[in-house]
XYZ file of C-alpha atoms in Angstrom:
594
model
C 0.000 0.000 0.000
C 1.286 3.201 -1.239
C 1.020 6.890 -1.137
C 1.892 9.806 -3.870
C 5.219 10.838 -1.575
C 6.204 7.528 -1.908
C 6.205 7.750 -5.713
C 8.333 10.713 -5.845
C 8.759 10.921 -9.750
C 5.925 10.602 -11.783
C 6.168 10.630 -15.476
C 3.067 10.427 -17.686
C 3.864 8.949 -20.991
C 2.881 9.827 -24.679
C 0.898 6.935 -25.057
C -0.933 8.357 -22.486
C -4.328 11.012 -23.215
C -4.457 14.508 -22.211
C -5.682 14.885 -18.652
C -9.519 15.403 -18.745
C -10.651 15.592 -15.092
C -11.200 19.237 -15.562
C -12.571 19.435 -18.732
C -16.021 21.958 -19.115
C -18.604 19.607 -20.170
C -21.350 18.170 -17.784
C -20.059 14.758 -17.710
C -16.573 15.823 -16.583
C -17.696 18.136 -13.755
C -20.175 14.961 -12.790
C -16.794 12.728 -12.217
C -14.879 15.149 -10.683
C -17.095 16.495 -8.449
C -18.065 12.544 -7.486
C -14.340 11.993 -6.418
C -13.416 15.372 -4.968
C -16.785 14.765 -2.524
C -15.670 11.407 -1.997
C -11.970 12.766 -1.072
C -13.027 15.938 1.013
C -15.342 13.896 3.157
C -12.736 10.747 3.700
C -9.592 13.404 5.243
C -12.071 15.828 6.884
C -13.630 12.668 8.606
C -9.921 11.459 9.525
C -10.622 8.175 7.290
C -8.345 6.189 4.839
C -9.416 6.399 1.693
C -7.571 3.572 -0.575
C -7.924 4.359 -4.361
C -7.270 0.827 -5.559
C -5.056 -0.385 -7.953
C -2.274 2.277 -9.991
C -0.937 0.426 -13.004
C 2.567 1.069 -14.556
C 6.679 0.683 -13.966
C 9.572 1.714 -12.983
C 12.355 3.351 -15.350
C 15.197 5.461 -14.065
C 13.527 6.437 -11.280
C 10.149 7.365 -12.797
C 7.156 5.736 -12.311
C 5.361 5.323 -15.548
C 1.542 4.775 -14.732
C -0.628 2.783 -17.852
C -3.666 2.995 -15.797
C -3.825 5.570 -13.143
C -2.917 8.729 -15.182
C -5.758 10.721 -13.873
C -5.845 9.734 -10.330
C -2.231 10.537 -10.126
C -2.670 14.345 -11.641
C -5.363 14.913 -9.092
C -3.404 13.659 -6.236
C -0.469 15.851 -7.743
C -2.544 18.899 -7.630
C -3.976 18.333 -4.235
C -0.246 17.877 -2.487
C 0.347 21.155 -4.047
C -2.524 22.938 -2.817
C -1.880 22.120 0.253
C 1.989 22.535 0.305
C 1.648 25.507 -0.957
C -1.008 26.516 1.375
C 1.047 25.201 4.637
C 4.164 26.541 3.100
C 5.684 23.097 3.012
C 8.391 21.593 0.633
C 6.658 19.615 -2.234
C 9.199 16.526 -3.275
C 6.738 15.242 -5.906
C 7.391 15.256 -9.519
C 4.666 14.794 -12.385
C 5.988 15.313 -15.501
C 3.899 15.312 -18.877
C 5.177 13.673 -21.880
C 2.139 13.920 -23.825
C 2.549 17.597 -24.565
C 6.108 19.937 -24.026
C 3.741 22.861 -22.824
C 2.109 20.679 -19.889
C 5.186 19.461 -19.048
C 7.179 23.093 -18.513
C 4.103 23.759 -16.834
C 4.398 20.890 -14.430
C 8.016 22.187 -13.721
C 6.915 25.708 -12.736
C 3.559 24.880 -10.770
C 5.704 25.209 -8.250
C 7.157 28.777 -8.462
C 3.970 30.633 -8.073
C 2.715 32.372 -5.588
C -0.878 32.004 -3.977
C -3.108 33.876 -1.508
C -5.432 31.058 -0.372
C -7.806 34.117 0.877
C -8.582 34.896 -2.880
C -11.728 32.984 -4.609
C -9.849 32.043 -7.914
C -6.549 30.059 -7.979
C -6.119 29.508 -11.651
C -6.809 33.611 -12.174
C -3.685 34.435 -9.874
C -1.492 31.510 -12.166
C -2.985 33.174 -15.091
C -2.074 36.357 -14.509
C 1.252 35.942 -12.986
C 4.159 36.516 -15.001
C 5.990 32.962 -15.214
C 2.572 32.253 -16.598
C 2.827 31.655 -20.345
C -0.232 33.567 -22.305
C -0.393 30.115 -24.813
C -0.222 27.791 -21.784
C -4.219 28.318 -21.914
C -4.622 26.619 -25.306
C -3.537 23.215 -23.732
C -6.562 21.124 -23.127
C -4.400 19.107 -20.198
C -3.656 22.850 -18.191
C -6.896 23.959 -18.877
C -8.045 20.962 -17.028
C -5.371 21.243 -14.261
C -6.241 24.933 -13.763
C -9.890 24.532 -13.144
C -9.562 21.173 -10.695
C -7.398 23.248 -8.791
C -10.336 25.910 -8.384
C -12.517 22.992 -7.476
C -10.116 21.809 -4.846
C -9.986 25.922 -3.332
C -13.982 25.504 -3.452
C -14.058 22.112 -1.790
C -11.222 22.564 1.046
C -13.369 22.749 4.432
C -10.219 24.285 6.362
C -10.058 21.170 8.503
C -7.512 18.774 6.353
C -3.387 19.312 6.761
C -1.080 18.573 4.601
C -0.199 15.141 6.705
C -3.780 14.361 6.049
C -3.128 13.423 2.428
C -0.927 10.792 3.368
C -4.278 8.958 3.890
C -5.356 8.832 0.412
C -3.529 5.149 -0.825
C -3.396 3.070 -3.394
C -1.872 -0.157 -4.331
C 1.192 -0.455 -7.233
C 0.742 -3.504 -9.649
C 4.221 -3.406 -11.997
C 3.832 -4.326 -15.121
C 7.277 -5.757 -15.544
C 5.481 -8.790 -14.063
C 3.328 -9.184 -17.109
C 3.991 -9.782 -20.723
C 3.907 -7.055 -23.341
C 0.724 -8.467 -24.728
C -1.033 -8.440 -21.420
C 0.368 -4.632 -20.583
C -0.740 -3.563 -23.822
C -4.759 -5.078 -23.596
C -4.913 -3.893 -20.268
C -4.044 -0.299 -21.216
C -6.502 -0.395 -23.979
C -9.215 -1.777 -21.720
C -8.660 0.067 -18.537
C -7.170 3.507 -19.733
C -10.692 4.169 -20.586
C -11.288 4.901 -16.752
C -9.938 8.346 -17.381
C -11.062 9.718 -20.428
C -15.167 11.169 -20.497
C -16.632 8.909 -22.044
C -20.013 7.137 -21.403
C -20.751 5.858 -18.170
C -21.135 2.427 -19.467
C -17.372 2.295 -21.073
C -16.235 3.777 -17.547
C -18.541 0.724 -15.604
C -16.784 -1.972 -18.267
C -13.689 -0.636 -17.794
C -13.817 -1.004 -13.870
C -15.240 -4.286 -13.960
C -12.605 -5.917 -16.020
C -9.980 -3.761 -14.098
C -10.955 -5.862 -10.563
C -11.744 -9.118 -12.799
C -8.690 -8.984 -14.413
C -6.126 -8.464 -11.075
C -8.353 -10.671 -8.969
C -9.285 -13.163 -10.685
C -7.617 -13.088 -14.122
C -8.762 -16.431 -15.317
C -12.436 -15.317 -16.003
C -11.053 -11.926 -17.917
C -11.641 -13.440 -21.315
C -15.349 -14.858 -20.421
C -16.327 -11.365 -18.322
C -14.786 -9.417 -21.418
C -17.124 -11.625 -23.891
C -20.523 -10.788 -22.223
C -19.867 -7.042 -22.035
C -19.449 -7.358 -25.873
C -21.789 -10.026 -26.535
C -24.518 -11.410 -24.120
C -24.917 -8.837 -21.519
C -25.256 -6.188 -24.004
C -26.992 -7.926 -26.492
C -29.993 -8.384 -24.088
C -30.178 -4.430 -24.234
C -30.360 -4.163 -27.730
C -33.860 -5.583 -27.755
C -35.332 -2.557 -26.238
C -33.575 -0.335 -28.649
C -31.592 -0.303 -31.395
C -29.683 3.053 -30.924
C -25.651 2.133 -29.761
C -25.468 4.897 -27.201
C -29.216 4.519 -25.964
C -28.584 1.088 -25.159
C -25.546 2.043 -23.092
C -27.523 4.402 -21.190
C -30.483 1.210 -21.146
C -27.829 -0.832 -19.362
C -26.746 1.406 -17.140
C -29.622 2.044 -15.813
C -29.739 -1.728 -15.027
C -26.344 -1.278 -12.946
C -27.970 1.375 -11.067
C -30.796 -0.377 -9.678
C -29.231 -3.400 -8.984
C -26.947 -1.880 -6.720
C -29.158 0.297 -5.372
C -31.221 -2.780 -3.985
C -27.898 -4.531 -3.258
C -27.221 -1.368 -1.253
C -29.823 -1.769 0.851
C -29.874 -5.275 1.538
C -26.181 -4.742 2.710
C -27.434 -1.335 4.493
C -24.110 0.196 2.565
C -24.762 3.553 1.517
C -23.640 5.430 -1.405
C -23.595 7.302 -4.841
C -24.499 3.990 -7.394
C -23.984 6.739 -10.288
C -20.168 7.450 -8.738
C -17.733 5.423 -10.999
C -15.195 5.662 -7.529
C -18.080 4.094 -5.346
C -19.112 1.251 -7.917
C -15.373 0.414 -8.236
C -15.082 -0.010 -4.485
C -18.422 -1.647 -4.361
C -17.578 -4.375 -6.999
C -14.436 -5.107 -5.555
C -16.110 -6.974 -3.096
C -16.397 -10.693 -4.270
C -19.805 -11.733 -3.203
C -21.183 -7.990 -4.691
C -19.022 -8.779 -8.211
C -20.976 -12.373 -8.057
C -24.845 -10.902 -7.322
C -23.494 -8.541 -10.151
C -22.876 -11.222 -12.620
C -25.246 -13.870 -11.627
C -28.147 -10.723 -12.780
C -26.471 -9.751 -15.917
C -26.303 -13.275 -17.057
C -30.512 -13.433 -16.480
C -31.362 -10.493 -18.142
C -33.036 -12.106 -21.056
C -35.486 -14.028 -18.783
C -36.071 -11.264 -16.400
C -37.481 -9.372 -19.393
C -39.724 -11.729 -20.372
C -40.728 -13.136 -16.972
C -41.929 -9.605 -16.807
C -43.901 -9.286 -19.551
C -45.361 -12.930 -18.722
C -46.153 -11.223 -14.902
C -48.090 -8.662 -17.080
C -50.368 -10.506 -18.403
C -51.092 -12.432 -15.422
C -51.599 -9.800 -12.871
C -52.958 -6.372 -12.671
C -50.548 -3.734 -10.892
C -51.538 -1.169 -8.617
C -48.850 1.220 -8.544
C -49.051 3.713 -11.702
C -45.774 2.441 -13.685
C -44.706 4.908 -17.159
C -43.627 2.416 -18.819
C -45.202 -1.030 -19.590
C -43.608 -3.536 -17.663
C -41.467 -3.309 -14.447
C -38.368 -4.102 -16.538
C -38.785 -1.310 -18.437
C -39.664 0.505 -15.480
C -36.045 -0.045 -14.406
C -34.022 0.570 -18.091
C -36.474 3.248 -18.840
C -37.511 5.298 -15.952
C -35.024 4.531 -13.399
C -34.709 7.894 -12.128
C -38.241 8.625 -11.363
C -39.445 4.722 -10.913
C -41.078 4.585 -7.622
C -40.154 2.912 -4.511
C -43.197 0.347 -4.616
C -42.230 -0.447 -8.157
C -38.844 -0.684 -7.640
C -39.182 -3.401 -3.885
C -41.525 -5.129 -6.815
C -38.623 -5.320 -9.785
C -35.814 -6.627 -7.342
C -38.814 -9.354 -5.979
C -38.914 -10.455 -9.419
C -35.830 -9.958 -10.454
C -35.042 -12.345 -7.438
C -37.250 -15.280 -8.020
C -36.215 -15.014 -11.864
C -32.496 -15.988 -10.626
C -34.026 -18.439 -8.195
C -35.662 -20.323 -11.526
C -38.769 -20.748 -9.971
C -41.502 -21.566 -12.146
C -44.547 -19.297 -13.053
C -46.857 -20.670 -10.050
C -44.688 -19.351 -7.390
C -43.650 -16.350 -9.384
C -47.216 -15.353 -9.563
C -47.891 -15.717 -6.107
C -45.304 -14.008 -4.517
C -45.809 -11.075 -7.024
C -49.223 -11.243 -5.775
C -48.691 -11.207 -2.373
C -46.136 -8.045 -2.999
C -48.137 -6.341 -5.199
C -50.676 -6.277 -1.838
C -48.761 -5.790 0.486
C -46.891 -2.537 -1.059
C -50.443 -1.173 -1.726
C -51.238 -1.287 2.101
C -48.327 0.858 2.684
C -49.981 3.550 2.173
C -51.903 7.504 3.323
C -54.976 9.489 2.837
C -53.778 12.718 1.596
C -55.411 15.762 3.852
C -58.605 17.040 2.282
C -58.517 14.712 -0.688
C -60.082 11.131 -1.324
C -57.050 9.409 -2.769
C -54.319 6.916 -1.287
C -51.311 7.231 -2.153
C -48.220 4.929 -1.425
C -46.405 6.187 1.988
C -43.130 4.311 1.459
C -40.032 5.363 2.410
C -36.063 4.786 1.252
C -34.993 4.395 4.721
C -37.444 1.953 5.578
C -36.342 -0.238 2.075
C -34.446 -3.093 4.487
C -37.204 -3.763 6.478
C -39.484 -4.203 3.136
C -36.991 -6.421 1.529
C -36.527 -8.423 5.020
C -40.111 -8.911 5.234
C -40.239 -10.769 2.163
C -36.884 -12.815 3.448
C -38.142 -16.166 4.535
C -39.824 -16.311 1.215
C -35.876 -16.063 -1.069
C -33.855 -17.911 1.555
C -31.720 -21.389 -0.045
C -32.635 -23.868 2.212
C -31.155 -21.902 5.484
C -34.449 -22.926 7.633
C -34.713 -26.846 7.307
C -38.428 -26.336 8.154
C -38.920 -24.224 4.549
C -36.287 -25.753 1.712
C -37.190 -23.942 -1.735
C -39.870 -26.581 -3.189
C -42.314 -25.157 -1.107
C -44.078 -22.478 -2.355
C -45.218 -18.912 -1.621
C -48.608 -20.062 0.054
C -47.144 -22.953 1.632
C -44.503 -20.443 3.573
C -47.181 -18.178 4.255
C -49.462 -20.491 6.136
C -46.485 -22.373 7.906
C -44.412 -19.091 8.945
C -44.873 -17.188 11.816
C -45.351 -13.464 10.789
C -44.637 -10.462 13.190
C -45.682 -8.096 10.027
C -49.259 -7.535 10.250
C -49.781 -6.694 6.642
C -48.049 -10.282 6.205
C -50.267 -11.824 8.906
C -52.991 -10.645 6.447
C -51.623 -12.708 3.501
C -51.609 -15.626 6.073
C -55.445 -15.133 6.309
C -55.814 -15.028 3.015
C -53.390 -18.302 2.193
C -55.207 -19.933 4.724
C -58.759 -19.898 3.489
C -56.804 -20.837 -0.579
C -55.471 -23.790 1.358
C -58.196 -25.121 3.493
C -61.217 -23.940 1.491
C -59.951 -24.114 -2.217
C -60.967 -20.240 -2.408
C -58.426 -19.036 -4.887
C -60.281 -18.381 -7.605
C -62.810 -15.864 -5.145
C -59.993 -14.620 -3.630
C -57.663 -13.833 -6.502
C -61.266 -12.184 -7.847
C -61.895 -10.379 -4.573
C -58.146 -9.041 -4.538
C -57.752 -7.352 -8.277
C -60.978 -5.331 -7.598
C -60.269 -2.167 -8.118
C -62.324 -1.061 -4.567
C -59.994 -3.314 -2.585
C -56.708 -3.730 -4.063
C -55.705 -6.574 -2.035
C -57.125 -5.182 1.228
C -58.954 -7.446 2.528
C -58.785 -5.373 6.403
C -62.011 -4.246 6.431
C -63.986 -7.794 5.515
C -61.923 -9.729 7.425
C -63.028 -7.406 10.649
C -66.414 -7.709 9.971
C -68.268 -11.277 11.191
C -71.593 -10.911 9.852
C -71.313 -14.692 8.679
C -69.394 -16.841 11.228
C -67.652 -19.317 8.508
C -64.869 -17.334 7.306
C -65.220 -19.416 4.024
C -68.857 -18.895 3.666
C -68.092 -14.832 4.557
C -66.042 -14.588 1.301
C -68.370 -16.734 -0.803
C -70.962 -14.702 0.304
C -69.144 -11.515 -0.596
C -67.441 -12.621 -4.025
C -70.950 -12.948 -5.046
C -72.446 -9.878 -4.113
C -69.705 -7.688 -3.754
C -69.985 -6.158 -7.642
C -73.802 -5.614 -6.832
C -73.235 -2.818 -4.093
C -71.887 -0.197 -6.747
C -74.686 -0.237 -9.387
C -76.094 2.916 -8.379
C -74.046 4.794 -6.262
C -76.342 6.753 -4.148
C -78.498 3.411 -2.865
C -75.011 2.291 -1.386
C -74.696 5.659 0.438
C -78.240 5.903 1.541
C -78.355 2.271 2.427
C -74.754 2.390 4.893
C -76.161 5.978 6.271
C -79.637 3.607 7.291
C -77.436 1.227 9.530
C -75.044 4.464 10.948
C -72.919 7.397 10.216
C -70.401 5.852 8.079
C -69.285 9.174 6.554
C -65.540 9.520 6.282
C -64.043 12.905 7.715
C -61.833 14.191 5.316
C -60.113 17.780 6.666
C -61.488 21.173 7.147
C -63.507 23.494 4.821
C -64.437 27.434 4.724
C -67.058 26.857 7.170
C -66.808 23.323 8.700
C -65.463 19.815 8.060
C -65.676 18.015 4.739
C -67.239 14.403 4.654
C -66.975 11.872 2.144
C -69.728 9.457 1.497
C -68.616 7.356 -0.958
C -68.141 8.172 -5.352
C -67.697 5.814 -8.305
C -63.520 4.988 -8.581
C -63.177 5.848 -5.000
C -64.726 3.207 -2.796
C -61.825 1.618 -1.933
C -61.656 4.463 0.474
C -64.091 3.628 2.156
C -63.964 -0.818 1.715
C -60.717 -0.793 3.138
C -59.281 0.311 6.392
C -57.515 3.151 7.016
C -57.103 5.363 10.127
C -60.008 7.462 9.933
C -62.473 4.942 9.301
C -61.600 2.123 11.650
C -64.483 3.346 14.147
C -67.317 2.188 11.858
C -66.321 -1.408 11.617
C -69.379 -2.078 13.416
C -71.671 -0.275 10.761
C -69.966 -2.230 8.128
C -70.233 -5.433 9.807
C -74.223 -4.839 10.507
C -74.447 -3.846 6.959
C -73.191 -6.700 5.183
C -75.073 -8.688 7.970
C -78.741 -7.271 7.347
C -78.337 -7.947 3.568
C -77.064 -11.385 4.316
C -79.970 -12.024 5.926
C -82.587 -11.358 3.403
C -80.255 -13.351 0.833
C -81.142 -15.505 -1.547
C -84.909 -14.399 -1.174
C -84.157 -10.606 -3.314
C -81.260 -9.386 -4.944
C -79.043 -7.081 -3.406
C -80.089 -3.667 -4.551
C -83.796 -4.520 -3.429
C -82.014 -5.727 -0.092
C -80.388 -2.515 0.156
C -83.686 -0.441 -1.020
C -85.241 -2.438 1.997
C -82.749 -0.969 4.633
C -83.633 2.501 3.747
C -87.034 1.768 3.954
C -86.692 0.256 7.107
C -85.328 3.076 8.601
C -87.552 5.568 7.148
C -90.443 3.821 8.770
C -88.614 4.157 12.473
C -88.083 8.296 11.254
C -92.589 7.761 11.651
C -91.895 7.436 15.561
C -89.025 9.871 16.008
C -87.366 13.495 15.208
C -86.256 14.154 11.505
C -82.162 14.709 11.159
C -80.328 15.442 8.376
C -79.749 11.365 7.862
C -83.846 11.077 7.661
C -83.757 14.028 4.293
C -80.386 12.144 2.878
C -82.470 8.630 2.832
C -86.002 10.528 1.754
C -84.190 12.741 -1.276
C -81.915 10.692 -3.556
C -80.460 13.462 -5.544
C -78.884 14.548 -2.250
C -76.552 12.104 -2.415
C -76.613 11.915 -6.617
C -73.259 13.235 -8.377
C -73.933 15.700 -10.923
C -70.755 16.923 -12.502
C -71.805 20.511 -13.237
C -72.727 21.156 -9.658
């Protein structure tokens, strides 16, 4: 392990690019600002921060990097800053061989003078006089200027010069490798500091830690970046810097999820963090082992399609797409959902157990959820932070074989019933698994669940009791549960005959606002959520009077006979505002222009 005083004498060859770290363009100022963060926040914290592997030799002194130009120049620059700003001797060399002007320049870096309580640095070098006027034509000053102004920007007056010592790195020699080897490992790797696209830099990283580490499975690794892993993009599109950008976004997710399963936070965009992240061998594995399933993760997704309706609002048409397409604004419910799939895909299960985990996800992300103040519409309340505890609940359902009492031939509903859930959205599921199991009541319940005025919530009709058999309770409602919603103002006038069922739903001008139930929004009110809980007991009653009177009328003339009832009891007592809601219909009748 090595730091830049150690190397002394640095000599960048001709073979070697102009440095580009400080080049104007949006993608530069993306990686530099990336790796100066990453820096600043390492010394000011008092950490190590180890930059990996610098490739090159030795030859008369000089080290001669092949891979590691760029790092190098930036550690150059930041020993000078703060030598110069400590007043300390610099012993470092970097010379330039690409270009005669950055290499004078190099040489007289260190000859001018600074006030560190000026904003610009590269304005004082500028305008001194050892300053050359066409030193500012060459791209590789240019770029040293400005990082240098980034570095005066970023330095929190906390980190000393001894602080740098710190930063590390590891020195591979080259001598030790043939000139073929040297040579395909500068073309492949060198890439790491030029701007290009994000998913050269990413294939350039990966084959720099596959080929040190574990240099037998270069050739394959090298293969799929050019051939299978790639290929499996091209299907979405058929543009050559699109599908970069397609597989990227791939990258991204992945170890975004991988991030939280590990609870190891970082910048998945940040070429330094995804280097240090893949260097780890089991992350490099759950990196490959999801590249290599692309193919079937696609289509395993447009199979799950087909066969189940999502709740969550998705842009694009399938959650795979979600991920390649929409990555940056994909939601958190859609994205718990991907990895779930994503997961199972890898696992080979077949489409059985695919569809009924994704089934019992899809409901239980949709019960994670708010009513938003004053309005009539859930909306998912998940949060980042909370991600672990999401994926963890879904845990005993991926585990190999690591709980004897659960080995992987058992499937989704078979782990439900058997498991002992603490999560009470997951102790719901159970309920639900249950009555498939013992009662053969998939087909009612899969119904039952896909409405769109439940959404997998079953909370408010498993509270209710009105018919002792739990089987015979969801019979009863699969049947009739379609029938409550033909006219919208019966079902209103028909709950407000059993009780006050109306939902609070904030203030107004001149009192509160009350919802009594509208066409697309009774899943408000058919579900449980924290305002309504109270009025279990009205809902239980409910469904129990028109039980009752079933099969001898249908259900709207069941519900017709409620309000009657209770309009006959308004004979024998005082008239309130529920008596003129039940006597006058259009009270309780949308009309859009009112």
């Amino acid at each position: 392990m090595a730091n830049l005083m150690e190397l002394q004498k640095i000599k960048i060859p001709i073979i070697q690019r102009d440095y580009v770290q400080g080049r104007d363009d949006d993608r530069a100022k993306e990686v530099l600002e990336n790796f100066l963060e990453t820096i600043f926040t390492s010394l000011a914290q008092k950490d190590s921060l180890h930059l990996d592997f610098i490739y090159g030799y030795y030859e008369n002194g000089w080290f001669i990097p092949i891979d590691g130009q760029q790092r190098l120049t930036l550690l150059f620059l930041l020993y000078w800053y703060f030598a110069k700003k400590e007043q300390q001797p610099l012993s470092i060399e970097l010379s330039y061989e690409t270009r005669a002007a950055a290499r004078e320049f190099c040489k007289k870096l260190i000859d001018f003078d600074i006030d560190f309580s000026q904003k610009s640095i590269s304005e004082q070098i500028k305008n001194s006089k050892k300053f050359l006027p066409f030193w500012t034509n060459d791209p590789t000053i240019s770029s040293m200027l400005r990082v240098l102004d980034e570095i005066h920007q970023k330095d929190k007056k906390n980190i000393a010069f001894k602080d740098l010592t710190k930063i590390t790195f590891e020195i591979f020699d080259m001598p030790d490798f043939d000139s073929l080897q040297a040579e395909e490992l500068y073309r492949k790797m060198n890439a790491r500091g030029k701007v290009l696209s994000s998913f050269e830099n990413f294939k350039a990283i990966i084959q720099k830690i596959i080929f040190h580490k574990y240099p037998e499975q270069y050739k394959e690794i090298a293969q799929k970046f050019e051939g299978k892993w790639i290929d499996s993009f091209w299907q979405s599109h058929n543009d050559c810097k699109v599908v970069d950008e397609l597989f990227m976004q791939f990258i991204y997710f992945i170890t975004e999820m991988r991030t939280y399963t590990l609870k190891h936070k970082g910048n998945v965009k940040s070429p330094l963090f995804l280097e240090q992240f893949y260097s780890n061998k089991e992350n490099l594995q759950f990196l490959q082992d999801r590249l290599d399933r692309v193919v079937h993760f696609k289509e395993k997704a447009q199979w799950i399609e087909k066969n189940l309706s999502f709740f969550e609002p998705k842009k694009q048409e399938t959650l795979f797409d979600e991920i390649i397409q929409n990555y940056e604004d994909m939601s958190i419910a859609n994205k718990l959902l991907a990895y779930l799939l994503l997961e199972v895909v890898i696992k080979n299960w077949n489409n059985e157990a695919i569809l009924q985990l994704m089934r019992i996800a899809r409901n239980y992300v949709h019960r994670i959820r708010a009513l938003r103040n004053g309005r009539v519409d859930y909306e998912i309340n998940m949060a980042y932070k909370d991600m672990k505890k999401y994926i963890d609940a879904f845990s005993p359902f991926l585990q190999d074989n690591s709980n004897p009492l659960f080995p992987t031939i058992l499937k989704p509903y078979e782990i439900l019933y058997e498991y002992r859930w603490s999560d009470k959205s997951m102790q719901q599921e159970q309920e639900k698994a249950k009555l498939i199991q013992d009662y053969n009541l998939q087909n009612e319940i899969w119904s039952l669940e896909d409405h769109p005025y439940l959404q997998g919530d079953f909370s408010l009709l498993l509270a209710c009791n009105f018919i002792e058999d739990r089987s015979e309770r969801i019979r009863w409602i699969y049947h009739h549960f379609d029938e409550l919603f033909v006219t919208d103002h019966l079902l209103c006038r028909s709950l407000l005959a059993v009780g006050d069922y109306a939902l609070w739903i904030g203030a107004a001008w001149k009192g509160a606002k009350y919802f009594f139930g509208e066409k697309a929004k009774w899943e408000i009110l058919f579900t449980l959520n924290e305002r309504n809980k109270e009025h279990i007991t009205i809902y239980n009653q409910f469904f129990s009077m028109l039980a009752d009177q079933y099969p001898d009328i249908t259900t709207q003339q069941a519900m017709q006979s409620i309000i009657n009832q209770k309009l006959e009891e308004y004979k024998q007592k005082k008239k309130d505002w529920i008596y003129y809601f039940l006597k006058y219909p259009i009270i309780l009748t949308p009309f859009k222009k009112y």
